[in-house]
Amino acid sequence: MELTWQVTQPVTSLKKFLNAQGVSHRVFSDLKRDGTIRVNGTVVTPAVALQVNDQVVVTLPAEAADDAVAVSHGPLTVLFENRDWLIVDKPAGLNVVPGPANRTDTLVNRVKGSWLDEDAENLVPHIITRLDRFTNGVVWIARHRLANSLASQMQAAHQVQKRYLAVVSGQLKADHGIIDQPLASDPAGFNQMVSPAGKSAKTEYWVQQRWSNATLVEVQLHTGRTHQIRAHFAYLGHPLVGDALYGGPQLGGMTRQALQAHTLAFEDPFTHDQRSFTSTVPADWQAMIQTLNEE
C-alpha cells in the first residue's frame, strides 16, 4: 500500500520524519527491507536528506495471508471499514483469535474470508481491542501494519475512549467509583485475582440503573489487564451477572458474563476525523433487562 506525506518543517533524518508519522522501528525495518521510499517521485535510500516541501511516498509490502489460519465465511456485523480500519460488532460466543478451543471459525478466520472475497491487498487482521469469547461488542481491527502501529501508540497515550456496559450482582452504593488494585493470574485457576504482586490495574465506573439484586454500570478502563472488569467487580463482592468463573449468579436469564464493549471513539490519525462506534444491545441483554425491570 502507498502512503504520502508532505515535509512541513525542517527534519534531521528520514527515519525521524517517518517516526513522527507513526512509522515504528519495526515498520521502518520492513520498509527498508521490502518496501520503497520515494521523495519527489525519485526512489531514495533512508540516508536521503529531506527539505521543507518535499513529498515523501512510501510503499509498504503487502501482507500475505497466513496459510495456517483457516478461512471462514461466517457472518460479520461491520460497523465501519475503509483502507485502514475494520470495526465490527462481535457477538457473544465467538472467539476473537484461533486457539485450542476453536481454530476454524473465529473473528480472525471470518475477517480473512471476507478480505479474500474482496481481493484485499493486505490479508492479516491486526486485532487492536480483543474481547473474551462471551463478551460481545465493538472490536477494532487494523488493516495494515502502519495502522496497527499508530493504534498501539494511541492506546499507550490514552487517546482512545473505550466504554463498557456491565450488570453486576447486588447493589453498588456509590454512584461513581474507581477500583485501583493490581491484578495477577490465580495460580489455582484460570481467573485473575487482586494481588500485591500483580500488575497495576485501574477501573472507573458510573452507576446507570439499580435493581433489587443487580446494578447496571458504565465502565472505563484506564489499564488493559486480562479479565480486568470481571476480576475487579468480583473483588468488590459484586461479580458480573452470569460470570461463573468469578462466582456471578445467573439473573434475568443471563447465562454468560453480562459484559459488552459498548462504545469506541478516537481521532483517526490518517484523516483526523473523529470516529465513534456503538455496539447494538443483544437479545439476551434485552431479555435480562426486561426481567430485572419486572422483578
mmCIF file with all atom_site columns, C-alpha atoms in Angstrom, residues 76-235:
data_model
loop_
_atom_site.group_PDB
_atom_site.id
_atom_site.type_symbol
_atom_site.label_atom_id
_atom_site.label_alt_id
_atom_site.label_comp_id
_atom_site.label_asym_id
_atom_site.label_entity_id
_atom_site.label_seq_id
_atom_site.pdbx_PDB_ins_code
_atom_site.Cartn_x
_atom_site.Cartn_y
_atom_site.Cartn_z
_atom_site.occupancy
_atom_site.B_iso_or_equiv
_atom_site.pdbx_formal_charge
_atom_site.auth_seq_id
_atom_site.auth_comp_id
_atom_site.auth_asym_id
_atom_site.auth_atom_id
_atom_site.pdbx_PDB_model_num
ATOM 1   C CA . LEU A 1 76  ? -19.631 -10.285 10.243 1.00 0.00 ? 76  LEU A CA 1
ATOM 2   C CA . THR A 1 77  ? -21.514 -7.275  11.586 1.00 0.00 ? 77  THR A CA 1
ATOM 3   C CA . VAL A 1 78  ? -19.422 -4.446  10.134 1.00 0.00 ? 78  VAL A CA 1
ATOM 4   C CA . LEU A 1 79  ? -19.818 -1.019  11.738 1.00 0.00 ? 79  LEU A CA 1
ATOM 5   C CA . PHE A 1 80  ? -17.150 0.683   9.609  1.00 0.00 ? 80  PHE A CA 1
ATOM 6   C CA . GLU A 1 81  ? -14.498 -0.235  7.058  1.00 0.00 ? 81  GLU A CA 1
ATOM 7   C CA . ASN A 1 82  ? -12.010 1.722   4.983  1.00 0.00 ? 82  ASN A CA 1
ATOM 8   C CA . ARG A 1 83  ? -8.410  1.371   3.808  1.00 0.00 ? 83  ARG A CA 1
ATOM 9   C CA . ASP A 1 84  ? -7.056  1.494   7.365  1.00 0.00 ? 84  ASP A CA 1
ATOM 10  C CA . TRP A 1 85  ? -9.658  0.107   9.784  1.00 0.00 ? 85  TRP A CA 1
ATOM 11  C CA . LEU A 1 86  ? -12.304 -2.543  10.210 1.00 0.00 ? 86  LEU A CA 1
ATOM 12  C CA . ILE A 1 87  ? -14.725 -2.085  13.127 1.00 0.00 ? 87  ILE A CA 1
ATOM 13  C CA . VAL A 1 88  ? -17.049 -4.991  13.868 1.00 0.00 ? 88  VAL A CA 1
ATOM 14  C CA . ASP A 1 89  ? -19.753 -5.745  16.418 1.00 0.00 ? 89  ASP A CA 1
ATOM 15  C CA . LYS A 1 90  ? -18.746 -9.160  17.783 1.00 0.00 ? 90  LYS A CA 1
ATOM 16  C CA . PRO A 1 91  ? -21.469 -11.468 19.109 1.00 0.00 ? 91  PRO A CA 1
ATOM 17  C CA . ALA A 1 92  ? -21.072 -13.294 22.407 1.00 0.00 ? 92  ALA A CA 1
ATOM 18  C CA . GLY A 1 93  ? -19.792 -16.839 21.943 1.00 0.00 ? 93  GLY A CA 1
ATOM 19  C CA . LEU A 1 94  ? -17.388 -16.046 19.101 1.00 0.00 ? 94  LEU A CA 1
ATOM 20  C CA . ASN A 1 95  ? -13.655 -16.275 19.841 1.00 0.00 ? 95  ASN A CA 1
ATOM 21  C CA . VAL A 1 96  ? -11.588 -13.379 18.520 1.00 0.00 ? 96  VAL A CA 1
ATOM 22  C CA . VAL A 1 97  ? -8.448  -15.345 17.583 1.00 0.00 ? 97  VAL A CA 1
ATOM 23  C CA . PRO A 1 98  ? -7.874  -19.020 16.793 1.00 0.00 ? 98  PRO A CA 1
ATOM 24  C CA . GLY A 1 99  ? -6.888  -21.208 19.723 1.00 0.00 ? 99  GLY A CA 1
ATOM 25  C CA . PRO A 1 100 ? -7.125  -24.762 21.026 1.00 0.00 ? 100 PRO A CA 1
ATOM 26  C CA . ALA A 1 101 ? -10.903 -24.494 21.508 1.00 0.00 ? 101 ALA A CA 1
ATOM 27  C CA . ASN A 1 102 ? -11.593 -23.163 18.015 1.00 0.00 ? 102 ASN A CA 1
ATOM 28  C CA . ARG A 1 103 ? -9.163  -22.827 15.108 1.00 0.00 ? 103 ARG A CA 1
ATOM 29  C CA . THR A 1 104 ? -11.563 -22.613 12.168 1.00 0.00 ? 104 THR A CA 1
ATOM 30  C CA . ASP A 1 105 ? -14.379 -20.156 12.896 1.00 0.00 ? 105 ASP A CA 1
ATOM 31  C CA . THR A 1 106 ? -13.205 -17.208 14.974 1.00 0.00 ? 106 THR A CA 1
ATOM 32  C CA . LEU A 1 107 ? -13.418 -13.496 14.217 1.00 0.00 ? 107 LEU A CA 1
ATOM 33  C CA . VAL A 1 108 ? -9.953  -13.630 12.616 1.00 0.00 ? 108 VAL A CA 1
ATOM 34  C CA . ASN A 1 109 ? -10.991 -16.565 10.390 1.00 0.00 ? 109 ASN A CA 1
ATOM 35  C CA . ARG A 1 110 ? -14.119 -14.683 9.287  1.00 0.00 ? 110 ARG A CA 1
ATOM 36  C CA . VAL A 1 111 ? -12.207 -11.477 8.556  1.00 0.00 ? 111 VAL A CA 1
ATOM 37  C CA . LYS A 1 112 ? -9.693  -13.450 6.489  1.00 0.00 ? 112 LYS A CA 1
ATOM 38  C CA . GLY A 1 113 ? -12.548 -14.949 4.474  1.00 0.00 ? 113 GLY A CA 1
ATOM 39  C CA . SER A 1 114 ? -14.141 -11.543 3.923  1.00 0.00 ? 114 SER A CA 1
ATOM 40  C CA . TRP A 1 115 ? -10.869 -9.945  2.787  1.00 0.00 ? 115 TRP A CA 1
ATOM 41  C CA . LEU A 1 116 ? -10.088 -12.837 0.449  1.00 0.00 ? 116 LEU A CA 1
ATOM 42  C CA . ASP A 1 117 ? -13.540 -12.423 -1.106 1.00 0.00 ? 117 ASP A CA 1
ATOM 43  C CA . GLU A 1 118 ? -12.862 -8.747  -1.800 1.00 0.00 ? 118 GLU A CA 1
ATOM 44  C CA . ASP A 1 119 ? -9.321  -9.492  -3.053 1.00 0.00 ? 119 ASP A CA 1
ATOM 45  C CA . ALA A 1 120 ? -7.822  -7.151  -0.445 1.00 0.00 ? 120 ALA A CA 1
ATOM 46  C CA . GLU A 1 121 ? -4.143  -6.218  -0.683 1.00 0.00 ? 121 GLU A CA 1
ATOM 47  C CA . ASN A 1 122 ? -3.385  -6.926  2.984  1.00 0.00 ? 122 ASN A CA 1
ATOM 48  C CA . LEU A 1 123 ? -4.762  -10.145 4.429  1.00 0.00 ? 123 LEU A CA 1
ATOM 49  C CA . VAL A 1 124 ? -3.508  -10.042 8.025  1.00 0.00 ? 124 VAL A CA 1
ATOM 50  C CA . PRO A 1 125 ? -6.051  -8.713  10.578 1.00 0.00 ? 125 PRO A CA 1
ATOM 51  C CA . HIS A 1 126 ? -4.284  -6.808  13.368 1.00 0.00 ? 126 HIS A CA 1
ATOM 52  C CA . ILE A 1 127 ? -6.578  -7.050  16.405 1.00 0.00 ? 127 ILE A CA 1
ATOM 53  C CA . ILE A 1 128 ? -6.389  -3.820  18.424 1.00 0.00 ? 128 ILE A CA 1
ATOM 54  C CA . THR A 1 129 ? -9.100  -4.458  21.044 1.00 0.00 ? 129 THR A CA 1
ATOM 55  C CA . ARG A 1 130 ? -9.520  -8.110  21.987 1.00 0.00 ? 130 ARG A CA 1
ATOM 56  C CA . LEU A 1 131 ? -12.600 -9.384  23.837 1.00 0.00 ? 131 LEU A CA 1
ATOM 57  C CA . ASP A 1 132 ? -13.293 -12.573 25.767 1.00 0.00 ? 132 ASP A CA 1
ATOM 58  C CA . ARG A 1 133 ? -15.314 -15.188 23.925 1.00 0.00 ? 133 ARG A CA 1
ATOM 59  C CA . PHE A 1 134 ? -18.538 -14.492 25.841 1.00 0.00 ? 134 PHE A CA 1
ATOM 60  C CA . THR A 1 135 ? -18.183 -10.693 25.842 1.00 0.00 ? 135 THR A CA 1
ATOM 61  C CA . ASN A 1 136 ? -19.968 -9.021  22.953 1.00 0.00 ? 136 ASN A CA 1
ATOM 62  C CA . GLY A 1 137 ? -19.327 -5.631  21.431 1.00 0.00 ? 137 GLY A CA 1
ATOM 63  C CA . VAL A 1 138 ? -17.057 -3.383  19.397 1.00 0.00 ? 138 VAL A CA 1
ATOM 64  C CA . VAL A 1 139 ? -13.762 -4.831  18.148 1.00 0.00 ? 139 VAL A CA 1
ATOM 65  C CA . TRP A 1 140 ? -11.207 -2.594  16.428 1.00 0.00 ? 140 TRP A CA 1
ATOM 66  C CA . ILE A 1 141 ? -9.025  -4.152  13.725 1.00 0.00 ? 141 ILE A CA 1
ATOM 67  C CA . ALA A 1 142 ? -6.153  -2.520  11.822 1.00 0.00 ? 142 ALA A CA 1
ATOM 68  C CA . ARG A 1 143 ? -5.932  -3.427  8.135  1.00 0.00 ? 143 ARG A CA 1
ATOM 69  C CA . HIS A 1 144 ? -2.175  -2.922  7.780  1.00 0.00 ? 144 HIS A CA 1
ATOM 70  C CA . ARG A 1 145 ? 0.984   -2.728  9.870  1.00 0.00 ? 145 ARG A CA 1
ATOM 71  C CA . LEU A 1 146 ? 1.177   1.085   9.983  1.00 0.00 ? 146 LEU A CA 1
ATOM 72  C CA . ALA A 1 147 ? -2.419  1.370   11.215 1.00 0.00 ? 147 ALA A CA 1
ATOM 73  C CA . ASN A 1 148 ? -1.595  -1.229  13.855 1.00 0.00 ? 148 ASN A CA 1
ATOM 74  C CA . SER A 1 149 ? 1.460   0.757   14.961 1.00 0.00 ? 149 SER A CA 1
ATOM 75  C CA . LEU A 1 150 ? -0.488  4.020   15.181 1.00 0.00 ? 150 LEU A CA 1
ATOM 76  C CA . ALA A 1 151 ? -3.372  2.439   17.098 1.00 0.00 ? 151 ALA A CA 1
ATOM 77  C CA . SER A 1 152 ? -0.945  0.938   19.617 1.00 0.00 ? 152 SER A CA 1
ATOM 78  C CA . GLN A 1 153 ? 0.689   4.324   20.137 1.00 0.00 ? 153 GLN A CA 1
ATOM 79  C CA . MET A 1 154 ? -2.714  5.984   20.582 1.00 0.00 ? 154 MET A CA 1
ATOM 80  C CA . GLN A 1 155 ? -3.712  3.452   23.219 1.00 0.00 ? 155 GLN A CA 1
ATOM 81  C CA . ALA A 1 156 ? -0.436  3.890   25.073 1.00 0.00 ? 156 ALA A CA 1
ATOM 82  C CA . ALA A 1 157 ? -1.031  7.662   25.069 1.00 0.00 ? 157 ALA A CA 1
ATOM 83  C CA . HIS A 1 158 ? -4.630  7.184   26.360 1.00 0.00 ? 158 HIS A CA 1
ATOM 84  C CA . GLN A 1 159 ? -6.068  8.763   23.203 1.00 0.00 ? 159 GLN A CA 1
ATOM 85  C CA . VAL A 1 160 ? -8.711  6.071   22.704 1.00 0.00 ? 160 VAL A CA 1
ATOM 86  C CA . GLN A 1 161 ? -12.032 6.138   24.555 1.00 0.00 ? 161 GLN A CA 1
ATOM 87  C CA . LYS A 1 162 ? -13.490 2.708   25.283 1.00 0.00 ? 162 LYS A CA 1
ATOM 88  C CA . ARG A 1 163 ? -16.614 2.309   27.407 1.00 0.00 ? 163 ARG A CA 1
ATOM 89  C CA . TYR A 1 164 ? -18.201 -0.933  28.546 1.00 0.00 ? 164 TYR A CA 1
ATOM 90  C CA . LEU A 1 165 ? -21.588 -1.824  29.990 1.00 0.00 ? 165 LEU A CA 1
ATOM 91  C CA . ALA A 1 166 ? -21.812 -4.421  32.729 1.00 0.00 ? 166 ALA A CA 1
ATOM 92  C CA . VAL A 1 167 ? -24.520 -5.718  35.020 1.00 0.00 ? 167 VAL A CA 1
ATOM 93  C CA . VAL A 1 168 ? -23.043 -6.642  38.389 1.00 0.00 ? 168 VAL A CA 1
ATOM 94  C CA . SER A 1 169 ? -24.738 -8.608  41.127 1.00 0.00 ? 169 SER A CA 1
ATOM 95  C CA . GLY A 1 170 ? -26.097 -6.774  44.164 1.00 0.00 ? 170 GLY A CA 1
ATOM 96  C CA . GLN A 1 171 ? -26.461 -3.040  44.649 1.00 0.00 ? 171 GLN A CA 1
ATOM 97  C CA . LEU A 1 172 ? -23.423 -0.795  44.364 1.00 0.00 ? 172 LEU A CA 1
ATOM 98  C CA . LYS A 1 173 ? -23.825 2.015   46.892 1.00 0.00 ? 173 LYS A CA 1
ATOM 99  C CA . ALA A 1 174 ? -21.680 4.684   45.250 1.00 0.00 ? 174 ALA A CA 1
ATOM 100 C CA . ASP A 1 175 ? -22.859 6.296   42.017 1.00 0.00 ? 175 ASP A CA 1
ATOM 101 C CA . HIS A 1 176 ? -19.250 6.593   40.883 1.00 0.00 ? 176 HIS A CA 1
ATOM 102 C CA . GLY A 1 177 ? -16.122 4.747   41.874 1.00 0.00 ? 177 GLY A CA 1
ATOM 103 C CA . ILE A 1 178 ? -12.561 3.829   40.945 1.00 0.00 ? 178 ILE A CA 1
ATOM 104 C CA . ILE A 1 179 ? -11.123 0.376   41.594 1.00 0.00 ? 179 ILE A CA 1
ATOM 105 C CA . ASP A 1 180 ? -7.355  0.719   41.709 1.00 0.00 ? 180 ASP A CA 1
ATOM 106 C CA . GLN A 1 181 ? -6.000  -2.723  42.587 1.00 0.00 ? 181 GLN A CA 1
ATOM 107 C CA . PRO A 1 182 ? -3.187  -4.762  40.967 1.00 0.00 ? 182 PRO A CA 1
ATOM 108 C CA . LEU A 1 183 ? -4.144  -7.987  39.204 1.00 0.00 ? 183 LEU A CA 1
ATOM 109 C CA . ALA A 1 184 ? -2.274  -11.257 38.793 1.00 0.00 ? 184 ALA A CA 1
ATOM 110 C CA . SER A 1 185 ? -3.101  -14.708 37.462 1.00 0.00 ? 185 SER A CA 1
ATOM 111 C CA . ASP A 1 186 ? -4.556  -17.027 40.077 1.00 0.00 ? 186 ASP A CA 1
ATOM 112 C CA . PRO A 1 187 ? -2.114  -19.977 40.307 1.00 0.00 ? 187 PRO A CA 1
ATOM 113 C CA . ALA A 1 188 ? -5.036  -22.234 41.243 1.00 0.00 ? 188 ALA A CA 1
ATOM 114 C CA . GLY A 1 189 ? -7.283  -21.411 38.282 1.00 0.00 ? 189 GLY A CA 1
ATOM 115 C CA . PHE A 1 190 ? -7.916  -19.542 35.030 1.00 0.00 ? 190 PHE A CA 1
ATOM 116 C CA . ASN A 1 191 ? -9.096  -16.343 36.717 1.00 0.00 ? 191 ASN A CA 1
ATOM 117 C CA . GLN A 1 192 ? -7.320  -13.143 37.686 1.00 0.00 ? 192 GLN A CA 1
ATOM 118 C CA . MET A 1 193 ? -7.069  -12.007 41.286 1.00 0.00 ? 193 MET A CA 1
ATOM 119 C CA . VAL A 1 194 ? -6.137  -8.884  43.213 1.00 0.00 ? 194 VAL A CA 1
ATOM 120 C CA . SER A 1 195 ? -2.573  -9.344  44.441 1.00 0.00 ? 195 SER A CA 1
ATOM 121 C CA . PRO A 1 196 ? 0.216   -7.007  45.598 1.00 0.00 ? 196 PRO A CA 1
ATOM 122 C CA . ALA A 1 197 ? 2.477   -8.943  43.221 1.00 0.00 ? 197 ALA A CA 1
ATOM 123 C CA . GLY A 1 198 ? 0.232   -8.202  40.237 1.00 0.00 ? 198 GLY A CA 1
ATOM 124 C CA . LYS A 1 199 ? 0.319   -5.534  37.538 1.00 0.00 ? 199 LYS A CA 1
ATOM 125 C CA . SER A 1 200 ? -1.333  -2.175  38.175 1.00 0.00 ? 200 SER A CA 1
ATOM 126 C CA . ALA A 1 201 ? -4.994  -2.080  37.128 1.00 0.00 ? 201 ALA A CA 1
ATOM 127 C CA . LYS A 1 202 ? -7.469  0.791   37.322 1.00 0.00 ? 202 LYS A CA 1
ATOM 128 C CA . THR A 1 203 ? -11.197 0.595   36.560 1.00 0.00 ? 203 THR A CA 1
ATOM 129 C CA . GLU A 1 204 ? -13.628 3.521   36.737 1.00 0.00 ? 204 GLU A CA 1
ATOM 130 C CA . TYR A 1 205 ? -17.404 3.096   36.782 1.00 0.00 ? 205 TYR A CA 1
ATOM 131 C CA . TRP A 1 206 ? -20.650 5.055   36.860 1.00 0.00 ? 206 TRP A CA 1
ATOM 132 C CA . VAL A 1 207 ? -23.951 3.548   38.010 1.00 0.00 ? 207 VAL A CA 1
ATOM 133 C CA . GLN A 1 208 ? -26.657 3.764   35.336 1.00 0.00 ? 208 GLN A CA 1
ATOM 134 C CA . GLN A 1 209 ? -29.501 1.824   36.982 1.00 0.00 ? 209 GLN A CA 1
ATOM 135 C CA . ARG A 1 210 ? -30.169 -0.179  40.128 1.00 0.00 ? 210 ARG A CA 1
ATOM 136 C CA . TRP A 1 211 ? -32.484 -3.116  40.694 1.00 0.00 ? 211 TRP A CA 1
ATOM 137 C CA . SER A 1 212 ? -33.191 -5.064  43.859 1.00 0.00 ? 212 SER A CA 1
ATOM 138 C CA . ASN A 1 213 ? -30.402 -7.569  43.188 1.00 0.00 ? 213 ASN A CA 1
ATOM 139 C CA . ALA A 1 214 ? -28.253 -6.073  40.403 1.00 0.00 ? 214 ALA A CA 1
ATOM 140 C CA . THR A 1 215 ? -26.689 -2.830  39.136 1.00 0.00 ? 215 THR A CA 1
ATOM 141 C CA . LEU A 1 216 ? -26.031 -1.592  35.609 1.00 0.00 ? 216 LEU A CA 1
ATOM 142 C CA . VAL A 1 217 ? -22.720 0.262   35.303 1.00 0.00 ? 217 VAL A CA 1
ATOM 143 C CA . GLU A 1 218 ? -20.832 2.058   32.564 1.00 0.00 ? 218 GLU A CA 1
ATOM 144 C CA . VAL A 1 219 ? -17.128 1.273   32.819 1.00 0.00 ? 219 VAL A CA 1
ATOM 145 C CA . GLN A 1 220 ? -13.951 2.876   31.548 1.00 0.00 ? 220 GLN A CA 1
ATOM 146 C CA . LEU A 1 221 ? -10.646 1.039   31.708 1.00 0.00 ? 221 LEU A CA 1
ATOM 147 C CA . HIS A 1 222 ? -7.544  3.074   32.491 1.00 0.00 ? 222 HIS A CA 1
ATOM 148 C CA . THR A 1 223 ? -5.379  -0.031  32.029 1.00 0.00 ? 223 THR A CA 1
ATOM 149 C CA . GLY A 1 224 ? -5.928  -3.115  29.909 1.00 0.00 ? 224 GLY A CA 1
ATOM 150 C CA . ARG A 1 225 ? -5.419  -6.232  32.015 1.00 0.00 ? 225 ARG A CA 1
ATOM 151 C CA . THR A 1 226 ? -6.896  -9.653  31.285 1.00 0.00 ? 226 THR A CA 1
ATOM 152 C CA . HIS A 1 227 ? -10.409 -10.017 32.794 1.00 0.00 ? 227 HIS A CA 1
ATOM 153 C CA . GLN A 1 228 ? -9.923  -6.610  34.442 1.00 0.00 ? 228 GLN A CA 1
ATOM 154 C CA . ILE A 1 229 ? -13.599 -5.660  34.759 1.00 0.00 ? 229 ILE A CA 1
ATOM 155 C CA . ARG A 1 230 ? -14.655 -9.149  35.797 1.00 0.00 ? 230 ARG A CA 1
ATOM 156 C CA . ALA A 1 231 ? -11.900 -9.515  38.410 1.00 0.00 ? 231 ALA A CA 1
ATOM 157 C CA . HIS A 1 232 ? -12.270 -6.014  39.872 1.00 0.00 ? 232 HIS A CA 1
ATOM 158 C CA . PHE A 1 233 ? -16.012 -6.256  40.464 1.00 0.00 ? 233 PHE A CA 1
ATOM 159 C CA . ALA A 1 234 ? -15.585 -9.741  41.927 1.00 0.00 ? 234 ALA A CA 1
ATOM 160 C CA . TYR A 1 235 ? -13.026 -8.200  44.304 1.00 0.00 ? 235 TYR A CA 1
#
